[in-house]
Short mmCIF file of C-alpha atoms in Angstrom, two decimals:
data_model
loop_
_atom_site.label_atom_id
_atom_site.label_comp_id
_atom_site.label_asym_id
_atom_site.label_seq_id
_atom_site.Cartn_x
_atom_site.Cartn_y
_atom_site.Cartn_z
CA MET A 21 -40.57 -76.31 -69.74
CA TRP A 22 -41.83 -79.83 -69.01
CA HIS A 23 -39.11 -82.45 -68.74
CA MET A 24 -39.98 -86.11 -69.26
CA PRO A 25 -37.86 -89.00 -67.96
CA LEU A 26 -35.40 -90.55 -70.38
CA GLU A 27 -37.30 -93.82 -70.59
CA GLU A 28 -40.53 -92.05 -71.49
CA ALA A 29 -38.77 -89.84 -74.06
CA LEU A 30 -37.29 -92.87 -75.82
CA LEU A 31 -40.65 -94.63 -75.84
CA ARG A 32 -42.41 -91.58 -77.27
CA ALA A 33 -39.75 -91.24 -79.97
CA ARG A 34 -40.24 -94.87 -80.96
CA ILE A 35 -44.01 -94.42 -81.16
CA ARG A 36 -43.57 -91.32 -83.35
CA ARG A 37 -41.42 -93.33 -85.77
CA LEU A 38 -43.99 -96.10 -85.92
CA THR A 39 -46.94 -93.75 -86.41
CA ARG A 40 -45.06 -91.79 -89.04
CA ARG A 41 -44.66 -94.98 -91.02
CA SER A 42 -48.29 -96.00 -90.65
CA ARG A 43 -49.59 -92.43 -90.97
CA LEU A 44 -51.45 -92.76 -87.70
CA ARG A 45 -51.88 -89.95 -85.22
CA PRO A 46 -49.97 -90.66 -81.99
CA SER A 47 -52.09 -90.89 -78.87
CA ASN A 48 -51.49 -91.07 -75.15
CA ARG A 49 -53.52 -94.27 -75.19
CA ARG A 50 -50.65 -96.00 -77.00
CA LEU A 51 -48.36 -95.29 -74.04
CA PRO A 52 -48.20 -97.44 -70.92
CA ARG A 53 -50.32 -95.95 -68.17
CA GLN A 54 -47.38 -94.76 -66.07
CA PHE A 55 -46.05 -92.71 -69.02
CA ARG A 56 -49.26 -90.97 -70.10
CA ARG A 57 -49.33 -87.23 -69.76
CA SER A 58 -52.40 -86.51 -67.67
CA THR A 59 -54.89 -83.91 -68.82
CA ASP A 60 -57.22 -84.43 -65.85
CA PRO A 61 -57.70 -81.11 -63.99
CA ARG A 62 -58.11 -83.15 -60.79
CA GLU A 63 -54.55 -84.45 -61.05
CA VAL A 64 -52.79 -84.22 -57.66
CA THR A 65 -49.96 -81.76 -58.17
CA PRO A 66 -47.83 -80.25 -55.38
CA ALA A 67 -49.77 -76.98 -55.54
CA ARG A 68 -53.08 -78.82 -55.40
CA THR A 69 -51.79 -80.92 -52.52
CA ALA A 70 -51.13 -77.75 -50.54
CA GLN A 71 -54.66 -76.55 -51.27
CA LEU A 72 -56.09 -79.87 -50.12
CA ILE A 73 -54.13 -79.72 -46.87
CA ILE A 74 -55.36 -76.21 -46.11
CA THR A 75 -58.92 -77.14 -47.00
CA ALA A 76 -58.82 -80.26 -44.82
CA PHE A 77 -57.55 -78.29 -41.84
CA GLY A 78 -60.15 -75.61 -42.44
CA VAL A 79 -62.98 -78.16 -42.48
CA ALA A 80 -61.68 -79.80 -39.29
CA LEU A 81 -61.40 -76.38 -37.67
CA VAL A 82 -65.00 -75.50 -38.48
CA ALA A 83 -66.25 -78.88 -37.26
CA GLY A 84 -64.28 -78.57 -34.02
CA THR A 85 -65.57 -75.05 -33.45
CA VAL A 86 -69.18 -76.17 -33.90
CA LEU A 87 -68.72 -79.01 -31.43
CA LEU A 88 -67.14 -76.75 -28.83
CA LEU A 89 -70.04 -74.31 -29.21
CA LEU A 90 -72.48 -76.97 -28.04
CA PRO A 91 -73.81 -76.40 -24.50
CA GLY A 92 -72.59 -79.84 -23.46
CA ALA A 93 -68.96 -78.90 -24.17
CA ARG A 94 -68.78 -76.22 -21.47
CA THR A 95 -69.31 -76.50 -17.73
CA GLY A 96 -72.10 -74.36 -16.31
CA GLU A 97 -74.99 -72.87 -18.19
CA GLY A 98 -74.89 -71.96 -21.87
CA GLY A 99 -72.14 -72.62 -24.35
CA ALA A 100 -68.79 -71.09 -25.10
CA THR A 101 -68.48 -67.88 -27.06
CA VAL A 102 -67.56 -68.06 -30.71
CA LEU A 103 -64.12 -66.57 -30.08
CA GLU A 104 -63.37 -69.04 -27.28
CA ALA A 105 -64.44 -71.97 -29.46
CA VAL A 106 -62.53 -70.75 -32.52
CA PHE A 107 -59.36 -70.06 -30.55
CA THR A 108 -59.44 -73.40 -28.72
CA ALA A 109 -60.24 -75.38 -31.87
CA THR A 110 -57.44 -73.65 -33.78
CA SER A 111 -54.97 -74.23 -30.97
CA ALA A 112 -55.93 -77.93 -30.86
CA ILE A 113 -56.01 -78.66 -34.61
CA CYS A 114 -52.70 -76.78 -35.03
CA VAL A 115 -51.34 -78.70 -31.98
CA THR A 116 -50.28 -75.47 -30.28
CA GLY A 117 -51.63 -75.45 -26.72
CA LEU A 118 -52.35 -71.76 -26.22
CA VAL A 119 -55.60 -71.29 -24.30
CA VAL A 120 -57.90 -68.41 -23.44
CA VAL A 121 -59.89 -70.46 -20.91
CA ASP A 122 -58.82 -73.03 -18.32
CA THR A 123 -59.05 -76.44 -20.01
CA PRO A 124 -59.79 -78.64 -16.94
CA THR A 125 -62.42 -76.34 -15.41
CA TYR A 126 -64.03 -74.61 -18.40
CA TRP A 127 -64.60 -77.62 -20.66
CA THR A 128 -66.63 -80.70 -19.76
CA PRO A 129 -65.30 -84.23 -20.44
CA PHE A 130 -67.10 -84.01 -23.79
CA GLY A 131 -65.36 -80.73 -24.61
CA GLN A 132 -62.01 -82.18 -23.54
CA ALA A 133 -62.66 -85.22 -25.76
CA VAL A 134 -63.31 -82.90 -28.70
CA ILE A 135 -60.03 -81.11 -28.00
CA LEU A 136 -58.22 -84.44 -27.79
CA ALA A 137 -59.71 -85.57 -31.12
CA LEU A 138 -58.65 -82.32 -32.77
CA ILE A 139 -55.13 -82.76 -31.41
CA GLN A 140 -54.91 -86.28 -32.81
CA ILE A 141 -56.29 -85.24 -36.19
CA GLY A 142 -53.98 -82.25 -36.36
CA GLY A 143 -50.89 -84.18 -35.36
CA PHE A 144 -51.50 -87.24 -37.51
CA GLY A 145 -52.74 -85.13 -40.41
CA VAL A 146 -49.69 -82.91 -40.56
CA MET A 147 -47.27 -85.79 -40.14
CA SER A 148 -48.96 -87.98 -42.74
CA PHE A 149 -49.60 -85.27 -45.29
CA THR A 150 -46.08 -83.86 -45.14
CA THR A 151 -44.68 -87.36 -45.62
CA VAL A 152 -47.09 -88.05 -48.50
CA LEU A 153 -46.16 -84.63 -49.89
CA GLY A 154 -42.55 -85.76 -50.10
CA ILE A 155 -43.66 -88.90 -51.94
CA LEU A 156 -45.71 -86.90 -54.45
CA LEU A 157 -42.80 -84.57 -55.10
CA ALA A 158 -40.43 -87.51 -55.59
CA ARG A 159 -42.81 -89.02 -58.12
CA ARG A 160 -42.65 -85.85 -60.17
CA LEU A 161 -38.89 -86.19 -60.53
CA GLY A 162 -37.28 -87.65 -63.60
CA LEU A 163 -36.06 -91.23 -63.81
CA LYS A 164 -32.50 -90.38 -62.80
CA ALA A 165 -33.58 -88.33 -59.79
CA ARG A 166 -35.95 -91.06 -58.65
CA ILE A 167 -33.18 -93.67 -58.85
CA LEU A 168 -30.84 -91.43 -56.84
CA SER A 169 -33.56 -90.75 -54.28
CA SER A 170 -34.31 -94.45 -53.91
CA ALA A 171 -30.63 -95.25 -53.54
CA GLU A 172 -30.16 -92.62 -50.85
CA THR A 173 -33.20 -93.65 -48.80
CA LYS A 174 -32.45 -97.36 -49.21
CA HIS A 175 -36.23 -97.87 -49.51
CA PRO A 176 -37.41 -99.28 -52.86
CA GLY A 177 -41.09 -99.00 -51.80
CA TYR A 178 -40.95 -95.28 -51.14
CA GLY A 179 -43.81 -94.60 -53.52
CA ASP A 180 -46.32 -96.79 -51.68
CA MET A 181 -48.34 -94.09 -49.91
CA ARG A 182 -50.76 -96.55 -48.37
CA ARG A 183 -47.94 -98.43 -46.69
CA VAL A 184 -46.39 -95.18 -45.47
CA LEU A 185 -49.63 -94.00 -43.92
CA LEU A 186 -50.14 -97.34 -42.19
CA ARG A 187 -46.65 -97.13 -40.76
CA ILE A 188 -47.32 -93.61 -39.47
CA LEU A 189 -50.54 -94.81 -37.88
CA ALA A 190 -48.83 -97.81 -36.28
CA THR A 191 -45.95 -95.66 -34.99
CA THR A 192 -48.37 -93.15 -33.50
CA ALA A 193 -50.46 -95.84 -31.81
CA VAL A 194 -47.50 -97.73 -30.32
CA ILE A 195 -45.86 -94.63 -28.84
CA GLU A 196 -49.06 -93.11 -27.50
CA VAL A 197 -50.24 -96.38 -25.92
CA ALA A 198 -46.86 -96.97 -24.26
CA VAL A 199 -46.64 -93.44 -22.84
CA ALA A 200 -50.29 -93.48 -21.78
CA ALA A 201 -49.74 -96.75 -19.90
CA ALA A 202 -46.69 -95.38 -18.09
CA LEU A 203 -48.52 -92.19 -17.09
CA ALA A 204 -51.68 -94.03 -16.05
CA LEU A 205 -49.72 -96.39 -13.81
CA ARG A 206 -47.99 -93.45 -12.15
CA PHE A 207 -51.22 -91.52 -11.63
CA HIS A 208 -52.88 -94.61 -10.17
CA ALA A 209 -50.01 -95.82 -7.96
CA GLY A 210 -48.44 -92.52 -6.97
CA TYR A 211 -51.40 -90.14 -6.74
CA ASP A 212 -54.28 -92.48 -5.83
CA TYR A 213 -56.27 -91.75 -9.00
CA GLY A 214 -59.08 -94.16 -9.74
CA VAL A 215 -58.52 -96.48 -12.69
CA GLY A 216 -60.82 -94.53 -15.01
CA ARG A 217 -59.38 -91.15 -14.10
CA ALA A 218 -55.79 -92.45 -14.30
CA VAL A 219 -56.37 -93.93 -17.77
CA TRP A 220 -58.09 -90.77 -19.04
CA HIS A 221 -55.30 -88.50 -17.76
CA GLY A 222 -52.67 -90.86 -19.14
CA VAL A 223 -54.26 -91.02 -22.60
CA PHE A 224 -54.93 -87.28 -22.80
CA HIS A 225 -51.40 -86.24 -21.87
CA ALA A 226 -49.77 -88.97 -23.97
CA VAL A 227 -51.65 -87.85 -27.08
CA SER A 228 -50.99 -84.20 -26.26
CA ALA A 229 -47.27 -84.86 -25.74
CA PHE A 230 -46.62 -87.04 -28.81
CA ASN A 231 -48.49 -84.57 -31.01
CA ASN A 232 -46.53 -81.71 -29.41
CA ALA A 233 -49.76 -79.94 -28.43
CA GLY A 234 -49.18 -78.99 -24.80
CA PHE A 235 -52.79 -79.15 -23.62
CA ALA A 236 -53.03 -80.37 -20.02
CA LEU A 237 -55.84 -81.33 -17.66
CA TYR A 238 -54.30 -79.21 -14.90
CA SER A 239 -54.67 -75.48 -14.46
CA LEU A 240 -50.92 -75.13 -13.78
CA SER A 241 -49.94 -77.49 -16.62
CA ILE A 242 -47.28 -79.89 -15.23
CA MET A 243 -46.03 -77.60 -12.45
CA ASP A 244 -47.48 -79.85 -9.73
CA PHE A 245 -45.31 -82.69 -11.06
CA ALA A 246 -42.10 -80.71 -11.62
CA ALA A 247 -40.11 -82.96 -9.28
CA ASP A 248 -41.61 -86.25 -10.47
CA PRO A 249 -39.42 -87.96 -13.10
CA TRP A 250 -42.06 -90.69 -13.60
CA ILE A 251 -44.34 -88.03 -15.09
CA ASN A 252 -41.73 -85.80 -16.73
CA LEU A 253 -39.64 -88.45 -18.48
CA PRO A 254 -42.50 -90.22 -20.34
CA LEU A 255 -43.72 -86.84 -21.53
CA ILE A 256 -40.19 -85.93 -22.65
CA VAL A 257 -39.87 -89.21 -24.57
CA ALA A 258 -43.20 -88.65 -26.33
CA VAL A 259 -42.34 -85.05 -27.22
CA VAL A 260 -38.90 -85.98 -28.58
CA LEU A 261 -40.17 -88.93 -30.63
CA GLY A 262 -43.01 -86.87 -32.09
CA GLY A 263 -40.60 -84.06 -32.86
CA LEU A 264 -38.02 -86.19 -34.66
CA GLY A 265 -40.38 -86.85 -37.56
CA PHE A 266 -41.64 -90.07 -39.15
CA PRO A 267 -38.83 -90.43 -41.73
CA VAL A 268 -36.24 -90.38 -38.94
CA LEU A 269 -38.20 -92.80 -36.75
CA TYR A 270 -38.68 -95.23 -39.63
CA GLN A 271 -35.04 -95.21 -40.63
CA LEU A 272 -33.87 -95.62 -37.03
CA ARG A 273 -36.18 -98.61 -36.65
CA LYS A 274 -34.77 -100.25 -39.78
CA GLU A 275 -31.13 -99.15 -39.76
CA TRP A 276 -30.24 -97.87 -36.30
CA ARG A 277 -27.03 -99.92 -36.38
CA LEU A 278 -26.00 -98.62 -39.80
CA PRO A 279 -25.47 -94.84 -39.50
CA ARG A 280 -23.60 -94.78 -42.80
CA ARG A 281 -26.88 -95.52 -44.57
CA TRP A 282 -28.79 -92.72 -42.86
CA THR A 283 -30.17 -90.04 -45.13
CA LEU A 284 -28.99 -86.46 -44.85
CA ASN A 285 -32.32 -85.54 -43.23
CA THR A 286 -31.83 -88.15 -40.49
CA ARG A 287 -28.24 -87.08 -39.87
CA LEU A 288 -29.15 -83.41 -39.58
CA VAL A 289 -32.05 -84.05 -37.20
CA LEU A 290 -30.05 -86.39 -34.97
CA PHE A 291 -27.06 -84.06 -35.04
CA ALA A 292 -28.94 -80.85 -34.21
CA SER A 293 -31.58 -82.13 -31.76
CA PRO A 294 -29.23 -83.17 -28.90
CA ILE A 295 -27.32 -79.91 -29.24
CA LEU A 296 -30.53 -77.90 -28.91
CA LEU A 297 -31.84 -80.03 -26.03
CA LEU A 298 -28.65 -79.88 -23.98
CA GLY A 299 -27.88 -76.29 -24.95
CA GLY A 300 -31.36 -75.17 -23.94
CA THR A 301 -31.05 -77.02 -20.61
CA VAL A 302 -27.72 -75.38 -19.78
CA PHE A 303 -29.03 -71.97 -20.81
CA LEU A 304 -32.23 -72.13 -18.75
CA CYS A 305 -30.49 -73.56 -15.69
CA ALA A 306 -27.79 -70.89 -15.87
CA VAL A 307 -30.29 -68.03 -16.06
CA GLU A 308 -32.96 -69.36 -13.69
CA TRP A 309 -30.83 -71.37 -11.22
CA SER A 310 -31.16 -68.91 -8.33
CA SER A 311 -34.45 -67.29 -9.28
CA PRO A 312 -36.85 -67.49 -6.31
CA THR A 313 -39.87 -67.71 -8.64
CA THR A 314 -38.67 -70.55 -10.87
CA LEU A 315 -35.78 -72.94 -10.15
CA GLY A 316 -34.47 -71.34 -6.96
CA PRO A 317 -36.53 -73.27 -4.36
CA MET A 318 -35.79 -76.68 -5.98
CA GLY A 319 -33.02 -79.13 -5.23
CA THR A 320 -30.17 -79.73 -7.65
CA GLY A 321 -31.72 -82.79 -9.26
CA GLU A 322 -35.10 -81.13 -9.52
CA LYS A 323 -33.56 -78.06 -11.14
CA LEU A 324 -31.81 -80.16 -13.79
CA LEU A 325 -35.01 -82.12 -14.46
CA ALA A 326 -37.11 -78.97 -14.75
CA GLY A 327 -34.53 -77.28 -16.98
CA PHE A 328 -34.32 -80.31 -19.28
CA PHE A 329 -38.10 -80.64 -19.40
CA GLN A 330 -38.58 -76.97 -20.27
CA SER A 331 -35.85 -77.09 -22.91
CA THR A 332 -37.51 -80.15 -24.49
CA VAL A 333 -41.08 -78.86 -24.58
CA ALA A 334 -39.98 -75.52 -26.00
CA ARG A 335 -39.59 -77.45 -29.29
CA THR A 336 -42.61 -77.51 -29.45
CA ALA A 337 -44.98 -79.04 -26.90
CA GLY A 338 -46.14 -76.16 -24.73
CA PHE A 339 -46.22 -77.89 -21.32
CA ASN A 340 -44.49 -76.10 -18.48
CA SER A 341 -43.19 -77.42 -15.17
CA ILE A 342 -42.09 -73.98 -13.95
CA ASP A 343 -43.84 -70.63 -14.10
CA VAL A 344 -42.98 -69.20 -17.53
CA SER A 345 -44.55 -65.83 -16.67
CA ALA A 346 -42.03 -65.45 -13.80
CA MET A 347 -38.96 -66.14 -15.94
CA HIS A 348 -36.27 -63.59 -16.66
CA PRO A 349 -36.72 -61.75 -19.99
CA VAL A 350 -33.42 -63.27 -21.14
CA SER A 351 -34.96 -66.72 -20.68
CA TRP A 352 -37.93 -65.62 -22.75
CA LEU A 353 -35.58 -64.57 -25.55
CA GLY A 354 -33.77 -67.92 -25.41
CA LEU A 355 -37.08 -69.76 -25.53
CA ASP A 356 -38.09 -67.60 -28.51
CA ILE A 357 -35.11 -69.00 -30.41
CA LEU A 358 -35.84 -72.60 -29.40
CA MET A 359 -39.51 -72.24 -30.29
CA LEU A 360 -38.77 -70.73 -33.68
CA ILE A 361 -36.33 -73.52 -34.57
CA GLY A 362 -38.80 -76.26 -33.63
CA GLY A 363 -38.33 -79.98 -34.30
CA GLY A 364 -37.75 -82.29 -37.24
CA PRO A 365 -39.64 -82.19 -40.55
CA ALA A 366 -42.57 -84.49 -41.33
CA GLY A 367 -43.34 -84.84 -37.63
CA THR A 368 -45.73 -83.38 -35.09
CA ALA A 369 -43.45 -80.55 -33.96
CA GLY A 370 -43.86 -77.00 -35.20
CA GLY A 371 -41.35 -74.25 -35.83
CA LEU A 372 -39.22 -73.84 -38.92
CA LYS A 373 -37.53 -77.22 -38.35
CA VAL A 374 -33.98 -77.97 -37.31
CA THR A 375 -33.02 -78.95 -40.85
CA THR A 376 -33.92 -75.50 -42.14
CA PHE A 377 -31.68 -73.77 -39.61
CA ALA A 378 -28.93 -76.33 -40.13
CA VAL A 379 -28.98 -75.56 -43.85
CA LEU A 380 -28.74 -71.82 -43.11
CA GLY A 381 -25.81 -72.47 -40.78
CA TYR A 382 -23.95 -74.45 -43.43
CA ILE A 383 -24.66 -71.76 -46.03
CA ALA A 384 -23.18 -69.10 -43.73
CA PHE A 385 -20.17 -71.31 -42.94
CA THR A 386 -19.52 -71.93 -46.63
CA GLU A 387 -19.71 -68.21 -47.40
CA ILE A 388 -17.39 -67.32 -44.53
CA THR A 389 -14.80 -69.93 -45.48
CA GLY A 390 -14.99 -69.05 -49.17
CA GLY A 391 -16.30 -72.40 -50.37
CA SER A 392 -17.78 -72.77 -53.84
CA ALA A 393 -20.47 -75.33 -52.88
CA VAL A 394 -22.44 -75.95 -49.71
CA ASN A 395 -21.38 -79.36 -48.41
CA VAL A 396 -23.35 -80.89 -45.54
CA LEU A 397 -22.06 -84.01 -43.78
CA GLY A 398 -20.45 -85.40 -46.89
CA LYS A 399 -23.20 -84.40 -49.32
CA ARG A 400 -23.49 -81.40 -51.63
CA LEU A 401 -26.61 -79.32 -51.03
CA PRO A 402 -28.64 -78.37 -54.13
CA ARG A 403 -29.10 -74.65 -54.73
CA SER A 404 -32.87 -75.13 -54.85
CA VAL A 405 -32.83 -76.37 -51.24
CA GLN A 406 -30.76 -73.37 -50.19
CA ARG A 407 -33.23 -70.95 -51.78
CA GLN A 408 -36.10 -72.87 -50.24
CA ALA A 409 -34.68 -72.60 -46.72
CA ILE A 410 -34.00 -68.88 -47.09
CA THR A 411 -37.51 -68.28 -48.46
CA VAL A 412 -39.21 -70.13 -45.59
CA VAL A 413 -37.19 -68.27 -42.94
CA VAL A 414 -37.72 -64.84 -44.50
CA LEU A 415 -41.48 -65.37 -44.77
CA ALA A 416 -41.66 -66.74 -41.22
CA VAL A 417 -39.76 -63.80 -39.77
CA GLY A 418 -42.05 -61.46 -41.70
CA ALA A 419 -45.15 -63.17 -40.26
CA VAL A 420 -43.83 -63.03 -36.68
CA VAL A 421 -42.77 -59.38 -36.98
CA THR A 422 -46.11 -58.41 -38.52
CA GLY A 423 -48.05 -60.23 -35.81
CA THR A 424 -45.90 -58.71 -33.07
CA MET A 425 -46.42 -55.19 -34.40
CA ALA A 426 -50.16 -55.74 -34.68
CA LEU A 427 -50.33 -56.94 -31.07
CA MET A 428 -48.18 -54.03 -29.89
CA LEU A 429 -50.52 -51.55 -31.54
CA MET A 430 -53.45 -53.11 -29.71
CA HIS A 431 -51.70 -53.61 -26.36
CA GLU A 432 -48.96 -51.08 -25.78
CA ASP A 433 -48.90 -51.78 -22.04
CA LEU A 434 -47.82 -55.43 -22.33
CA GLY A 435 -44.25 -54.78 -23.43
CA LEU A 436 -42.31 -56.04 -26.41
CA ASP A 437 -40.74 -59.08 -24.72
CA ARG A 438 -44.08 -60.61 -23.69
CA VAL A 439 -45.82 -59.83 -26.97
CA LEU A 440 -42.93 -61.20 -29.04
CA PHE A 441 -42.93 -64.37 -26.92
CA GLU A 442 -46.65 -64.84 -27.51
CA ALA A 443 -46.34 -64.26 -31.27
CA VAL A 444 -43.43 -66.69 -31.65
CA SER A 445 -45.21 -69.30 -29.51
CA ALA A 446 -48.32 -69.04 -31.69
CA PHE A 447 -46.48 -69.13 -35.03
CA ALA A 448 -44.20 -71.97 -33.95
CA THR A 449 -47.28 -73.80 -32.56
CA VAL A 450 -45.63 -74.25 -29.17
CA GLY A 451 -48.22 -73.09 -26.67
CA LEU A 452 -45.96 -71.58 -24.01
CA SER A 453 -47.27 -68.30 -22.68
CA THR A 454 -46.21 -65.53 -20.33
CA GLY A 455 -49.81 -65.42 -19.14
CA ILE A 456 -51.19 -62.70 -21.40
CA THR A 457 -53.17 -64.81 -23.91
CA ALA A 458 -56.45 -64.54 -22.02
CA GLU A 459 -55.84 -60.81 -21.41
CA LEU A 460 -55.66 -59.97 -25.10
CA SER A 461 -58.61 -58.30 -26.76
CA GLY A 462 -60.74 -60.12 -29.31
CA PRO A 463 -58.75 -58.76 -32.29
CA GLY A 464 -55.52 -59.62 -30.50
CA GLN A 465 -56.62 -63.21 -30.01
CA LEU A 466 -57.61 -63.40 -33.67
CA VAL A 467 -54.07 -62.32 -34.55
CA LEU A 468 -52.80 -65.33 -32.60
CA VAL A 469 -55.33 -67.55 -34.39
CA ALA A 470 -53.95 -66.38 -37.73
CA LEU A 471 -50.36 -66.93 -36.57
CA MET A 472 -51.16 -70.46 -35.39
CA PHE A 473 -52.79 -71.37 -38.70
CA LEU A 474 -49.97 -69.80 -40.72
CA GLY A 475 -47.33 -71.42 -38.56
CA ARG A 476 -48.80 -74.88 -38.90
CA LEU A 477 -49.49 -74.82 -42.63
CA GLY A 478 -47.35 -71.98 -43.93
CA PRO A 479 -43.95 -73.74 -44.14
CA VAL A 480 -45.55 -76.81 -45.75
CA THR A 481 -47.38 -74.84 -48.42
CA VAL A 482 -44.37 -72.62 -49.15
CA ALA A 483 -42.15 -75.67 -49.50
CA THR A 484 -44.72 -77.27 -51.79
CA ALA A 485 -45.02 -74.21 -53.96
CA THR A 486 -41.27 -73.81 -54.40
CA ALA A 487 -40.01 -77.39 -54.55
CA TYR A 488 -39.22 -78.73 -58.01
CA ARG A 489 -40.83 -75.79 -59.71
CA HIS A 490 -38.18 -75.04 -62.29
CA ARG A 491 -38.56 -72.75 -65.25
CA ARG A 492 -35.79 -72.78 -67.80
CA LEU A 493 -35.14 -69.36 -69.29
CA LEU A 494 -33.98 -68.91 -72.86
CA TYR A 495 -31.86 -65.93 -71.86
CA GLU A 496 -30.03 -64.49 -68.85
CA LEU A 497 -29.73 -60.89 -67.76
CA PRO A 498 -26.30 -59.28 -67.32
CA GLU A 499 -24.77 -59.97 -63.90
CA GLU A 500 -23.97 -57.23 -61.39
CA ARG A 501 -23.09 -57.43 -57.69
CA PRO A 502 -24.61 -54.96 -55.21
CA LEU A 503 -22.79 -54.06 -52.01
CA ILE A 504 -23.68 -56.44 -49.17
CA GLY A 505 -23.18 -55.52 -45.53
#
């Protein structure tokens, strides 16, 4: 049933009284423009917004694939194969970082520029569209809900999409330019790169880091710089800022001294992110500290830096400063969890988002303690948000399990731990790999392509389809409780 805001309902009632007196037929044209009920099939609804996002990514994917198929995009004679181009374009537009060919040696500077453009489009597109999606959904709320939303965000201009997009663009540009400058200076001063090469490497890795893509211009990713904090720390800053999400960055810029005004989204992201970063660092250092193939040969400071870097990029950048393929299977399982959780919503990070898992944690805590309502940091959580979080997680787990089983059927010799790691990395758009991506068969690589696309757009479209879609029933079925557990 369609529910109109109170102000609109009162205005319509007044018009009906007036038209009844004058025996005129009421018309939408008599209403102010903001209160007219649209009959235009092109109206931007949440479901149509999801379709537009998928279509836009599909068009960008096709365009990127065509460009990578050009002979000038590949070193040597001839062009790339269709599968190589499709996989690389998908990994770039979905800001994942998984590769089937060596980026610095296989692709020419033109091909690398195409990859960089796809990364920027994918990262900015997802961040901007998810933010705009929230605005569109807020506009569909009633008057009371909109007032409450505006009061909570402390942002009266929340509906100005143009201003929001410009802020996202400005935020992206400032962070990427700053990180690129820091990296370029280090490459030039510390590694004797020429100015042009230093700037190119700085820009490429800054864009890749902020957009949480994980593409690198080195065959061993960042392993050659594992002990260099002047390379690691700027990349960490870019990954973290991109992973926090634009709503959090904007509110911190405006109200970083006023935590009491922070929205629940900002509080959850800032509460969960440090725990995951530090927890992942402690976990990886504890497991890999004495391993001769990973952290063992390093000094204490280098081990802590490498552990912190790997914990950071697991959510969800895809760089690696140590050999992931040589890690202990327990480390792979821990990274699976970090990758699946991901970063903050409405940002460049992938995964299911820290807010989703925080909501699940609070739901479980409430059930265990016997609470009647799920309260999160001083706010009561709507039941629709609870159902939404459970739906997204269940569908995501189903996609990962299905992809893992499909890969296992095709490659029984690779083992469950490696295949599961690859599937989670693809779905969470991380890009970390145990080294088996290029070894997969064509159908196996297409499975990863599907997982990357689903992982990047799936949670957004599911959230769009379920948010604010209420249907009031005129009856209820009798209640009965099945046995749980």
